[in-house]
CSV table of C-alpha atoms in Angstrom, one decimal:
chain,number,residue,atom,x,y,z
A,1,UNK,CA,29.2,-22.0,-75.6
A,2,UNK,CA,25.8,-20.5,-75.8
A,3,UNK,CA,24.5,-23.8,-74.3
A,4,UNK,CA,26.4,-23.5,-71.4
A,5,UNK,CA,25.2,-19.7,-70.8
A,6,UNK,CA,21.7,-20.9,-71.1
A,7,UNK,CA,22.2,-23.7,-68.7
A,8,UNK,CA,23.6,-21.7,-66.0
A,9,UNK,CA,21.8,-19.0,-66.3
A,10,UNK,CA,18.9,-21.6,-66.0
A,11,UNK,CA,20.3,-22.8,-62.9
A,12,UNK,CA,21.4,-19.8,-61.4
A,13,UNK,CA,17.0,-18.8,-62.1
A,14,UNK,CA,16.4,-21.6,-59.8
A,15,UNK,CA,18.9,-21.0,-57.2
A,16,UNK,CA,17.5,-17.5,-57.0
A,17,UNK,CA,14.0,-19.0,-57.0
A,18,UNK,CA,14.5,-21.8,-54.1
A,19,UNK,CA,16.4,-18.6,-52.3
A,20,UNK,CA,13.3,-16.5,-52.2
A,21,UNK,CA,11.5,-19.2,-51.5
A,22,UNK,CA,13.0,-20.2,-48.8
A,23,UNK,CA,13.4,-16.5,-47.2
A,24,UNK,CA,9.9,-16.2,-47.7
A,25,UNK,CA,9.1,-19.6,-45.7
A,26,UNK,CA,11.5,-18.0,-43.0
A,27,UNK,CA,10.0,-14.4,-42.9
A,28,UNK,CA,6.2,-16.3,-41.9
A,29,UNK,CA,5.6,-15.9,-38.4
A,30,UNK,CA,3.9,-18.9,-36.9
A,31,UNK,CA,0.5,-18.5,-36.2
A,32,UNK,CA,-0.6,-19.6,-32.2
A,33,UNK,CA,-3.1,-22.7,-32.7
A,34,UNK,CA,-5.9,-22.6,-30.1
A,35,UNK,CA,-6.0,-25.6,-28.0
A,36,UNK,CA,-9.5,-27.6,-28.0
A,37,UNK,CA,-10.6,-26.9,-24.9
A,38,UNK,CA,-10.6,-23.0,-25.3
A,39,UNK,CA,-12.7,-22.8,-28.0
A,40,UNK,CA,-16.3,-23.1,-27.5
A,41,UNK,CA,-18.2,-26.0,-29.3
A,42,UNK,CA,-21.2,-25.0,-31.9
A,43,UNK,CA,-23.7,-26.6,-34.0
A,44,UNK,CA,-23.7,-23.6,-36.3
A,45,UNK,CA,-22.1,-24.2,-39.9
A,46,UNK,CA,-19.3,-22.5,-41.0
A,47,UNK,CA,-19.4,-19.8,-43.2
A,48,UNK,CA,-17.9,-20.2,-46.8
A,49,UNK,CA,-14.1,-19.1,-47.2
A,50,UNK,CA,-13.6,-15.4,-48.5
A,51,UNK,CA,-11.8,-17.5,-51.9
A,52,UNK,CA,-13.8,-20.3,-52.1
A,53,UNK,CA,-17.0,-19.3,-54.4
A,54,UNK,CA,-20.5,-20.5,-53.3
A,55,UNK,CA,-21.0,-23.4,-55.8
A,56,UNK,CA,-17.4,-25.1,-54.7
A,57,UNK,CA,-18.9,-25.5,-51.0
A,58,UNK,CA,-21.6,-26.9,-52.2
A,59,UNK,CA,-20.7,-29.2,-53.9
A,60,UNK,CA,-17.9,-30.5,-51.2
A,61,UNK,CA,-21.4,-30.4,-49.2
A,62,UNK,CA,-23.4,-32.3,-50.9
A,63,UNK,CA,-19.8,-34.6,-51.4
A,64,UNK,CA,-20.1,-35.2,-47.3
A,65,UNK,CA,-23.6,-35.9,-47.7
A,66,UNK,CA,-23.3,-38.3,-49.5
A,67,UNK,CA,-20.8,-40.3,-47.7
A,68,UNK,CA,-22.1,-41.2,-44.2
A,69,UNK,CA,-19.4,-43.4,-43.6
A,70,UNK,CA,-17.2,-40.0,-43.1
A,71,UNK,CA,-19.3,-38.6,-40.3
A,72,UNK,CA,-20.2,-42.1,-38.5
A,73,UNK,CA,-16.6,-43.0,-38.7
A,74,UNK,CA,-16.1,-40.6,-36.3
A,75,UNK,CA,-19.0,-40.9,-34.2
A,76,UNK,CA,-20.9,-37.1,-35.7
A,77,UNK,CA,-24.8,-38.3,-37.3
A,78,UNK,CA,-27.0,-35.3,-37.6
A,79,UNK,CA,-26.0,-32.2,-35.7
A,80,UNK,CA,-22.7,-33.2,-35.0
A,81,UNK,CA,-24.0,-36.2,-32.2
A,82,UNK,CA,-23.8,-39.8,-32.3
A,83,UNK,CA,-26.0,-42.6,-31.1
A,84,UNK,CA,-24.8,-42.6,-28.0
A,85,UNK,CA,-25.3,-39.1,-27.3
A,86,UNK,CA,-29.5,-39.2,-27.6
A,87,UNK,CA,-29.4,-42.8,-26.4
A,88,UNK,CA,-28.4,-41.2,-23.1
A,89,UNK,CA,-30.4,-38.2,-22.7
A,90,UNK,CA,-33.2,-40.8,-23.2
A,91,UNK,CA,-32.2,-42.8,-20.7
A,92,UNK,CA,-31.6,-39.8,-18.7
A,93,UNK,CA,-35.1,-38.4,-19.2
A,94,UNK,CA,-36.8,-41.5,-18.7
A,95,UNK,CA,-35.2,-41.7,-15.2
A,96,UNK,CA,-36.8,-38.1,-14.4
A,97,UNK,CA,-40.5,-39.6,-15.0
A,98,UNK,CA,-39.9,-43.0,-13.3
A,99,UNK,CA,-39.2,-40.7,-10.0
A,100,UNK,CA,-42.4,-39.1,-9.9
A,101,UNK,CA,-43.9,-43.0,-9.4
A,102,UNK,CA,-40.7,-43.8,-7.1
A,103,UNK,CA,-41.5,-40.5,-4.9
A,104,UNK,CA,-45.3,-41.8,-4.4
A,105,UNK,CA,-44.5,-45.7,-3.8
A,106,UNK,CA,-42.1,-44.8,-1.3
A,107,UNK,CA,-44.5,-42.6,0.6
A,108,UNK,CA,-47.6,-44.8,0.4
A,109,UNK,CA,-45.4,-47.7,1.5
A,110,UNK,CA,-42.7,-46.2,3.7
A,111,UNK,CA,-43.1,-43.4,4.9
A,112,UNK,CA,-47.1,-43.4,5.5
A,113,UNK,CA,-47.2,-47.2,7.6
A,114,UNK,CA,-44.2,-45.4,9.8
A,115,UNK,CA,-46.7,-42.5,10.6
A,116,UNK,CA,-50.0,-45.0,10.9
A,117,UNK,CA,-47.6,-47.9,12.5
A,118,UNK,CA,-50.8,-50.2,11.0
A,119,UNK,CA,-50.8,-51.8,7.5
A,120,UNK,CA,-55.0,-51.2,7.5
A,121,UNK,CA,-54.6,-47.5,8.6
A,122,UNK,CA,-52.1,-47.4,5.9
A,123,UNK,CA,-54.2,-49.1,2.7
A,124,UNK,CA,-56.5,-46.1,2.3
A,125,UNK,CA,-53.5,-44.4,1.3
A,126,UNK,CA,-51.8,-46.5,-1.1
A,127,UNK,CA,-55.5,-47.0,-3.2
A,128,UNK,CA,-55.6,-43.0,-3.4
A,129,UNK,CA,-52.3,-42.8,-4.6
A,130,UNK,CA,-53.1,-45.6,-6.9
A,131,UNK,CA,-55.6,-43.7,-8.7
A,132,UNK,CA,-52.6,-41.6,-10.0
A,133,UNK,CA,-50.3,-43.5,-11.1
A,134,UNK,CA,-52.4,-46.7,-12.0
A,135,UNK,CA,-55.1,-45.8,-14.4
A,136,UNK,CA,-55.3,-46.7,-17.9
A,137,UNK,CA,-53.2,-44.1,-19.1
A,138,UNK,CA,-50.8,-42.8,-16.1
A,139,UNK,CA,-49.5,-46.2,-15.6
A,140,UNK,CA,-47.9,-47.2,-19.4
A,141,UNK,CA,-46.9,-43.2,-19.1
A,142,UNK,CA,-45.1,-42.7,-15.9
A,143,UNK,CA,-44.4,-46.2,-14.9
A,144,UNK,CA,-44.1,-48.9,-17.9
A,145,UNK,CA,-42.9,-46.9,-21.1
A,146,UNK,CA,-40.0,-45.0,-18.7
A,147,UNK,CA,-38.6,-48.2,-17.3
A,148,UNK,CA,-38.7,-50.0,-20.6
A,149,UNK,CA,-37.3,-47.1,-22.5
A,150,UNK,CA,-34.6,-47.0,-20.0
A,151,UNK,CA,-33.5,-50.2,-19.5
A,152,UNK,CA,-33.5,-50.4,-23.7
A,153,UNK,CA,-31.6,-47.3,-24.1
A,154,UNK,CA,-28.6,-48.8,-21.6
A,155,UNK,CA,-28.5,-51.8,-23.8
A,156,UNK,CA,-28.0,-50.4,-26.8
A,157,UNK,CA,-26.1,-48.1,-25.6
A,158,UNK,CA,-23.7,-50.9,-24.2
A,159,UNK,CA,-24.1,-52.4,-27.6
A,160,UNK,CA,-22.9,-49.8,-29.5
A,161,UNK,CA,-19.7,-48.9,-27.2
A,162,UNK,CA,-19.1,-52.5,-27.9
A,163,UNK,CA,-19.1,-52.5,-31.7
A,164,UNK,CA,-17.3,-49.3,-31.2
A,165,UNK,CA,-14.3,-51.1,-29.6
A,166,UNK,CA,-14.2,-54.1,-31.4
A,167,UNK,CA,-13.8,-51.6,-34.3
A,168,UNK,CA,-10.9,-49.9,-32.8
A,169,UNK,CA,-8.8,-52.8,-31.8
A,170,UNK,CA,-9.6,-54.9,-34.8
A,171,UNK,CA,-10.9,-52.9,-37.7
A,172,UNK,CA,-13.5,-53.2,-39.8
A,173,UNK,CA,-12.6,-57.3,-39.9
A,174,UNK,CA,-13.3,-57.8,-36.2
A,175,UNK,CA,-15.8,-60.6,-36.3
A,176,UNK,CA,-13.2,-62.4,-38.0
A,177,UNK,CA,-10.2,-61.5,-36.2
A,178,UNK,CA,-12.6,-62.3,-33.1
A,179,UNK,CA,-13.6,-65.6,-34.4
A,180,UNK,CA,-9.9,-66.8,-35.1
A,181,UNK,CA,-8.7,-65.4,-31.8
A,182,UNK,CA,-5.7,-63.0,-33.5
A,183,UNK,CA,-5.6,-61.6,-29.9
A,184,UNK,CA,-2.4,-60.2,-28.3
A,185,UNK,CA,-2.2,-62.5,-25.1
A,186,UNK,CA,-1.6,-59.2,-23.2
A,187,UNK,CA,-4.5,-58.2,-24.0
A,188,UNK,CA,-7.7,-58.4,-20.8
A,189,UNK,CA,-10.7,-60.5,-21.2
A,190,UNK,CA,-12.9,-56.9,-21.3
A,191,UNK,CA,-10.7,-55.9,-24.1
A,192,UNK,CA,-10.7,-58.9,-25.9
A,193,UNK,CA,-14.2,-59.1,-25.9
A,194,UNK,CA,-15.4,-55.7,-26.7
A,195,UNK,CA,-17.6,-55.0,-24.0
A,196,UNK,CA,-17.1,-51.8,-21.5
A,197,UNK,CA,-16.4,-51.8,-18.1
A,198,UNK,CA,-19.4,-53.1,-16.0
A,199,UNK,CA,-19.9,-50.3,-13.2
A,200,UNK,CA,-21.6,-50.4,-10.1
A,201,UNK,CA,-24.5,-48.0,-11.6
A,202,UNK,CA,-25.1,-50.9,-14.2
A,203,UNK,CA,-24.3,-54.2,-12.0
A,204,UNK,CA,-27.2,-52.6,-9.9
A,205,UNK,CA,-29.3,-51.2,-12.2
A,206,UNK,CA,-29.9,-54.3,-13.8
A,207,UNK,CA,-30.6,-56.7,-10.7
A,208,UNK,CA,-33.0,-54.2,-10.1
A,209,UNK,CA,-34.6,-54.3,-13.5
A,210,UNK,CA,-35.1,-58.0,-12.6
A,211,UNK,CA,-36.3,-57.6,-9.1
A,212,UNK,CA,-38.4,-55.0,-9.9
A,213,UNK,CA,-39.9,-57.4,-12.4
A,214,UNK,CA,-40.7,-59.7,-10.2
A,215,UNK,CA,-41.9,-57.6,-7.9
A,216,UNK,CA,-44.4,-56.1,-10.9
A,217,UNK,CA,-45.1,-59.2,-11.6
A,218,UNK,CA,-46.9,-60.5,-8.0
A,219,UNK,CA,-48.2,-57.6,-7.0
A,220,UNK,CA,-49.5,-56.9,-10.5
A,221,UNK,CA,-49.5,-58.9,-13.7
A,222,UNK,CA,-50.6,-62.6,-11.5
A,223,UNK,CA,-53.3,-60.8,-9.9
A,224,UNK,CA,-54.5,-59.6,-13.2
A,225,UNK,CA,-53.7,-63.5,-14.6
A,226,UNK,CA,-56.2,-65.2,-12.2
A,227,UNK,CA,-58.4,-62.8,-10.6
A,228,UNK,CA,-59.1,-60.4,-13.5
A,229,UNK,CA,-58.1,-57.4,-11.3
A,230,UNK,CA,-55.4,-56.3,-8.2
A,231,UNK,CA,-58.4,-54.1,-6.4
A,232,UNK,CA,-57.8,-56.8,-3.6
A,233,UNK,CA,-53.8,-56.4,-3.8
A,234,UNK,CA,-52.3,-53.8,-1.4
A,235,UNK,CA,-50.0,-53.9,1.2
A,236,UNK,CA,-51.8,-56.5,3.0
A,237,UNK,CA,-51.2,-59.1,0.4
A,238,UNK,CA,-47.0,-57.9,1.0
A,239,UNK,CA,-47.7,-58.6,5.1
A,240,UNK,CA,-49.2,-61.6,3.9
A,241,UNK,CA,-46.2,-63.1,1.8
A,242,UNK,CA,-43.6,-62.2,5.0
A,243,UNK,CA,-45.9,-64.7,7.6
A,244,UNK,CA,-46.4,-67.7,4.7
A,245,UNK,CA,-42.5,-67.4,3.0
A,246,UNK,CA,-40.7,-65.0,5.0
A,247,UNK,CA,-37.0,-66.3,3.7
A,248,UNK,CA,-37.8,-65.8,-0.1
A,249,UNK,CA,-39.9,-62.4,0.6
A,250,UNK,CA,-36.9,-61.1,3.5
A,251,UNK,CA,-34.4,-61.8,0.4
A,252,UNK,CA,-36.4,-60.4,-2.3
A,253,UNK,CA,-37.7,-57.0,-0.6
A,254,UNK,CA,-34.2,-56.4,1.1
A,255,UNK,CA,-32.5,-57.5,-2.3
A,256,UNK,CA,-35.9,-54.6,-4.1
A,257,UNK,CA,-34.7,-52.0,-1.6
A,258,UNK,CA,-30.9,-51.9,-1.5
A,259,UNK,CA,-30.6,-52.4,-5.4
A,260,UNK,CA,-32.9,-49.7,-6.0
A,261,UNK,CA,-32.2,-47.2,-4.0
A,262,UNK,CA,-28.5,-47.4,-4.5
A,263,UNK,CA,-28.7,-47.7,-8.1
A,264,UNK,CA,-31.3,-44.7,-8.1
A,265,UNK,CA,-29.3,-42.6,-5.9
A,266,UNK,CA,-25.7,-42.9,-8.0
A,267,UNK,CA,-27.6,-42.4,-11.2
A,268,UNK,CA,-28.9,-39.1,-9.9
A,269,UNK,CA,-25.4,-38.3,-8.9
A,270,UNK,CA,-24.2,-39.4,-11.7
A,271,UNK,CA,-26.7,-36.7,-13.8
A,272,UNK,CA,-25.8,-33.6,-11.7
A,273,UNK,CA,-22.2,-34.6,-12.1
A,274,UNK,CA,-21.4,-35.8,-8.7
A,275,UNK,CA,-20.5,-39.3,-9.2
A,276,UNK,CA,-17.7,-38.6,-11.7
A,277,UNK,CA,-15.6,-37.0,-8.9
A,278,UNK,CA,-16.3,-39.8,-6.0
A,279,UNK,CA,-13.5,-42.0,-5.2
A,280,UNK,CA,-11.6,-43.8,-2.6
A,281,UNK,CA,-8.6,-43.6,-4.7
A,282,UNK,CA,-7.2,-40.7,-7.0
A,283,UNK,CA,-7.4,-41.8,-10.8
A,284,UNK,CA,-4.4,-40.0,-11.7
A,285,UNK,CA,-1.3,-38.4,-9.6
A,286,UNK,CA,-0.5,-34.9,-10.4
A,287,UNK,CA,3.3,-35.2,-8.5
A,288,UNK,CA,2.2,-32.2,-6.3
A,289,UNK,CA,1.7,-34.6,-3.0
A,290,UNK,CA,0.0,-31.5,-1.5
A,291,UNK,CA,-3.1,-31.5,-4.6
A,292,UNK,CA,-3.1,-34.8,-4.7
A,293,UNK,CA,-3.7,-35.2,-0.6
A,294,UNK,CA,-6.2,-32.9,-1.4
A,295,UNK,CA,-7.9,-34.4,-4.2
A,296,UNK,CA,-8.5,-37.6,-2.4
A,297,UNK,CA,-10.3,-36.1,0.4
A,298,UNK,CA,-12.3,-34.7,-1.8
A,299,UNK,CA,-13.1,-38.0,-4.0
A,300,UNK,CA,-13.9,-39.7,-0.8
A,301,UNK,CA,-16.2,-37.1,1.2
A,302,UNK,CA,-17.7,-37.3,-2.3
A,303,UNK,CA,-18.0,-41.1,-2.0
A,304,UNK,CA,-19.1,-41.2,1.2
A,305,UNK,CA,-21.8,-38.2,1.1
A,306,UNK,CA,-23.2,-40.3,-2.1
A,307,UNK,CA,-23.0,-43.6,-0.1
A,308,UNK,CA,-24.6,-41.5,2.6
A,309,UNK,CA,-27.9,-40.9,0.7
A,310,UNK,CA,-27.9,-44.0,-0.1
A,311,UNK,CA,-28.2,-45.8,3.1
A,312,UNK,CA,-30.7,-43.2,4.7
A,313,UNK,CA,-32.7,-43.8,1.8
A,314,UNK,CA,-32.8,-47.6,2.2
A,315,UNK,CA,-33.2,-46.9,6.1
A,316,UNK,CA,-36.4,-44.6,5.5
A,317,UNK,CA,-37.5,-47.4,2.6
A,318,UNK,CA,-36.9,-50.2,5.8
A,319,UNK,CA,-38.5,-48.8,8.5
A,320,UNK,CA,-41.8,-48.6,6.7
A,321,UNK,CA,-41.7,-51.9,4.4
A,322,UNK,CA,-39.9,-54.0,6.3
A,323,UNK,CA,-40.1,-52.1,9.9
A,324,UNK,CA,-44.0,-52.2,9.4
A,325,UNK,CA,-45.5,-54.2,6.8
A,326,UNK,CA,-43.1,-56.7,7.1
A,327,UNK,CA,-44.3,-57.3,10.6
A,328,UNK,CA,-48.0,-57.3,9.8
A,329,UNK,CA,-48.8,-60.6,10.0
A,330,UNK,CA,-51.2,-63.2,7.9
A,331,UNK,CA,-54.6,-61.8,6.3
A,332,UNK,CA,-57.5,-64.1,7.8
A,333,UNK,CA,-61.3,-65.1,6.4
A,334,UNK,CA,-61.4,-65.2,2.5
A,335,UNK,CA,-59.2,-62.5,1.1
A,336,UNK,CA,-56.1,-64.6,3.4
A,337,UNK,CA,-57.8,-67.6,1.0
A,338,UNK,CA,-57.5,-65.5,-1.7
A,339,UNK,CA,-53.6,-64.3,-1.0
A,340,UNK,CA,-52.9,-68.2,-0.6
A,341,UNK,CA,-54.2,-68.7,-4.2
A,342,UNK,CA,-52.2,-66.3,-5.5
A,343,UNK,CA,-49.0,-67.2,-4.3
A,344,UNK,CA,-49.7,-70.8,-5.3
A,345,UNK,CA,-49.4,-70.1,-8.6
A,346,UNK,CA,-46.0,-69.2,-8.4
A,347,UNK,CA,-43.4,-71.7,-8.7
A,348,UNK,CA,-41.1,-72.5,-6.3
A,349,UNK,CA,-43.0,-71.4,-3.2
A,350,UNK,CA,-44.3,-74.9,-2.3
């Protein structure tokens, strides 16, 4: 009898106890949570709760320190950025010092032989300006460390976004799931492989890296190669080229000029935050046909004001290179020897 008094008393105990419980669950008011975007992003650490004593956070410091796994995982290194984050202000950076040489090459071969409409009037010119960006230590500065740094930092950084989604679709056991092809057959060739999307910025930026290195290379490193020097290279040598092989120097110069000027002008877009909004087509529908009508036009007077820039550069860069020099005809006496030489030594020309 007593057992039975003891055992409901025990269980009327825990009725009363899962009771109050569960009236105090129900008498918490839910607390509103603050949605990402309205709360500002810091670097600053957080300060230690009011019950958590100073030697606990420590230690689940020093715990997160220890495991970098935790933070890479998630893309945070350092003060809460990833590779990719100072692999693009790098490459960002690097574009700003490239256009101080762009700025000057275009003036001393563009905008200058439209003025003198002569290629000799115009050489006085383009050897001052050389003394600026072409001496022993302004040119690896301002016109070899930039490019190479940039081009670097957009291949790693398209090496890294590709580890990064071979990683998401496949875990940690992607080379092997790769290698076996364990694909879904639904699944694109882009995604199957890993690699991001190929944009126009980067389709153009790097047939420019190679025209531009070919373009380096004649005008600068074969010079170098067999004559010791370039004093004798200038845009004479360029009038030259278009009278001897005017089908591979048409192709290569219009091929120089429309690559880099279009890739140059979306890539400063693209830093001021232009580009992102530029479209022919909306990205998303909103089902308001009213915003939507007016967010197209607005993506594509974006577009075109972009595309815009971009052709009057290429027109200013044409009338002088190709409006001009292009027209300047063959060198005579020794130096036109000289050119002939030069252009000799490259393959394919003969």
């Amino acid at each position: 009898m007593e057992y039975r008094t003891l055992r409901s008393r025990a269980s009327q105990d825990t009725l009363v106890s899962n009771a109050s419980t569960a009236l105090s669950l129900l008498e918490l008011d839910p607390t509103p949570m603050d949605s990402p975007a309205s709360v500002p992003y810091t670097d600053k650490d957080l300060p230690p709760l009011p019950e958590q004593p100073e030697e606990s956070l420590s230690d689940s410091t020093h715990s997160l320190r220890s495991n970098p796994t935790t933070t890479s995982n998630v893309g945070l290194s350092g003060a809460g950025h990833g590779p990719i984050f100072y692999l693009a202000r790098i490459q960002r950076y690097s574009s700003y010092t490239f256009s101080l040489f762009t700025t000057l090459h275009l003036a001393t071969t563009s905008v200058i032989p439209v003025l003198a409409r002569s290629v000799p009037a115009s050489e006085s010119y383009l050897l001052l300006a050389r003394e600026i960006y072409q001496t022993p230590l302004s040119e690896p500065l301002f016109v070899a460390l930039p490019v190479l740094v940039h081009v670097g930092a957009g291949i790693a950084i398209r090496l890294i976004r590709r580890s990064q989604n071979l990683r998401r679709y496949y875990g940690d056991d992607h080379h092997h799931s790769h290698r076996k092809g364990s694909v879904p057959a639904k699944q694109t060739p882009t995604l199957k492989s890993g690699w991001p999307a190929f944009s126009y910025i980067a389709a153009s930026g790097y047939g420019f890296t190679a025209i531009f290195a070919a373009h380096t290379f004649m005008n600068r490193g074969l010079p170098l190669l067999v004559e010791g020097d370039s004093a004798n290279i200038g845009l004479a040598f360029v009038a030259h080229g278009f009278a001897k092989h005017p089908v591979i120097s048409w192709t290569s110069f219009v091929s120089l000029i429309s690559l880099g000027v279009g890739h140059m002008v979306w890539g400063w877009a693209k830093w001021v935050g232009a580009a992102q909004g530029a479209g022919w087509q909306l990205e998303r529908h909103t089902g308001n046909a009213v915003v939507d009508k007016q967010t197209k036009k607005k993506r594509r007077r974006r577009l075109l004001a972009i595309n815009g820039v971009a052709v009057i550069g290429c027109s200013m860069w044409a009338a002088g290179g190709l409006g001009v020099v292009a027209r300047g005809g063959e060198t005579l006496g020794w130096v036109g020897k000289l050119y002939d030489g030069l252009y000799e030594k490259v393959p394919g020309l003969f």
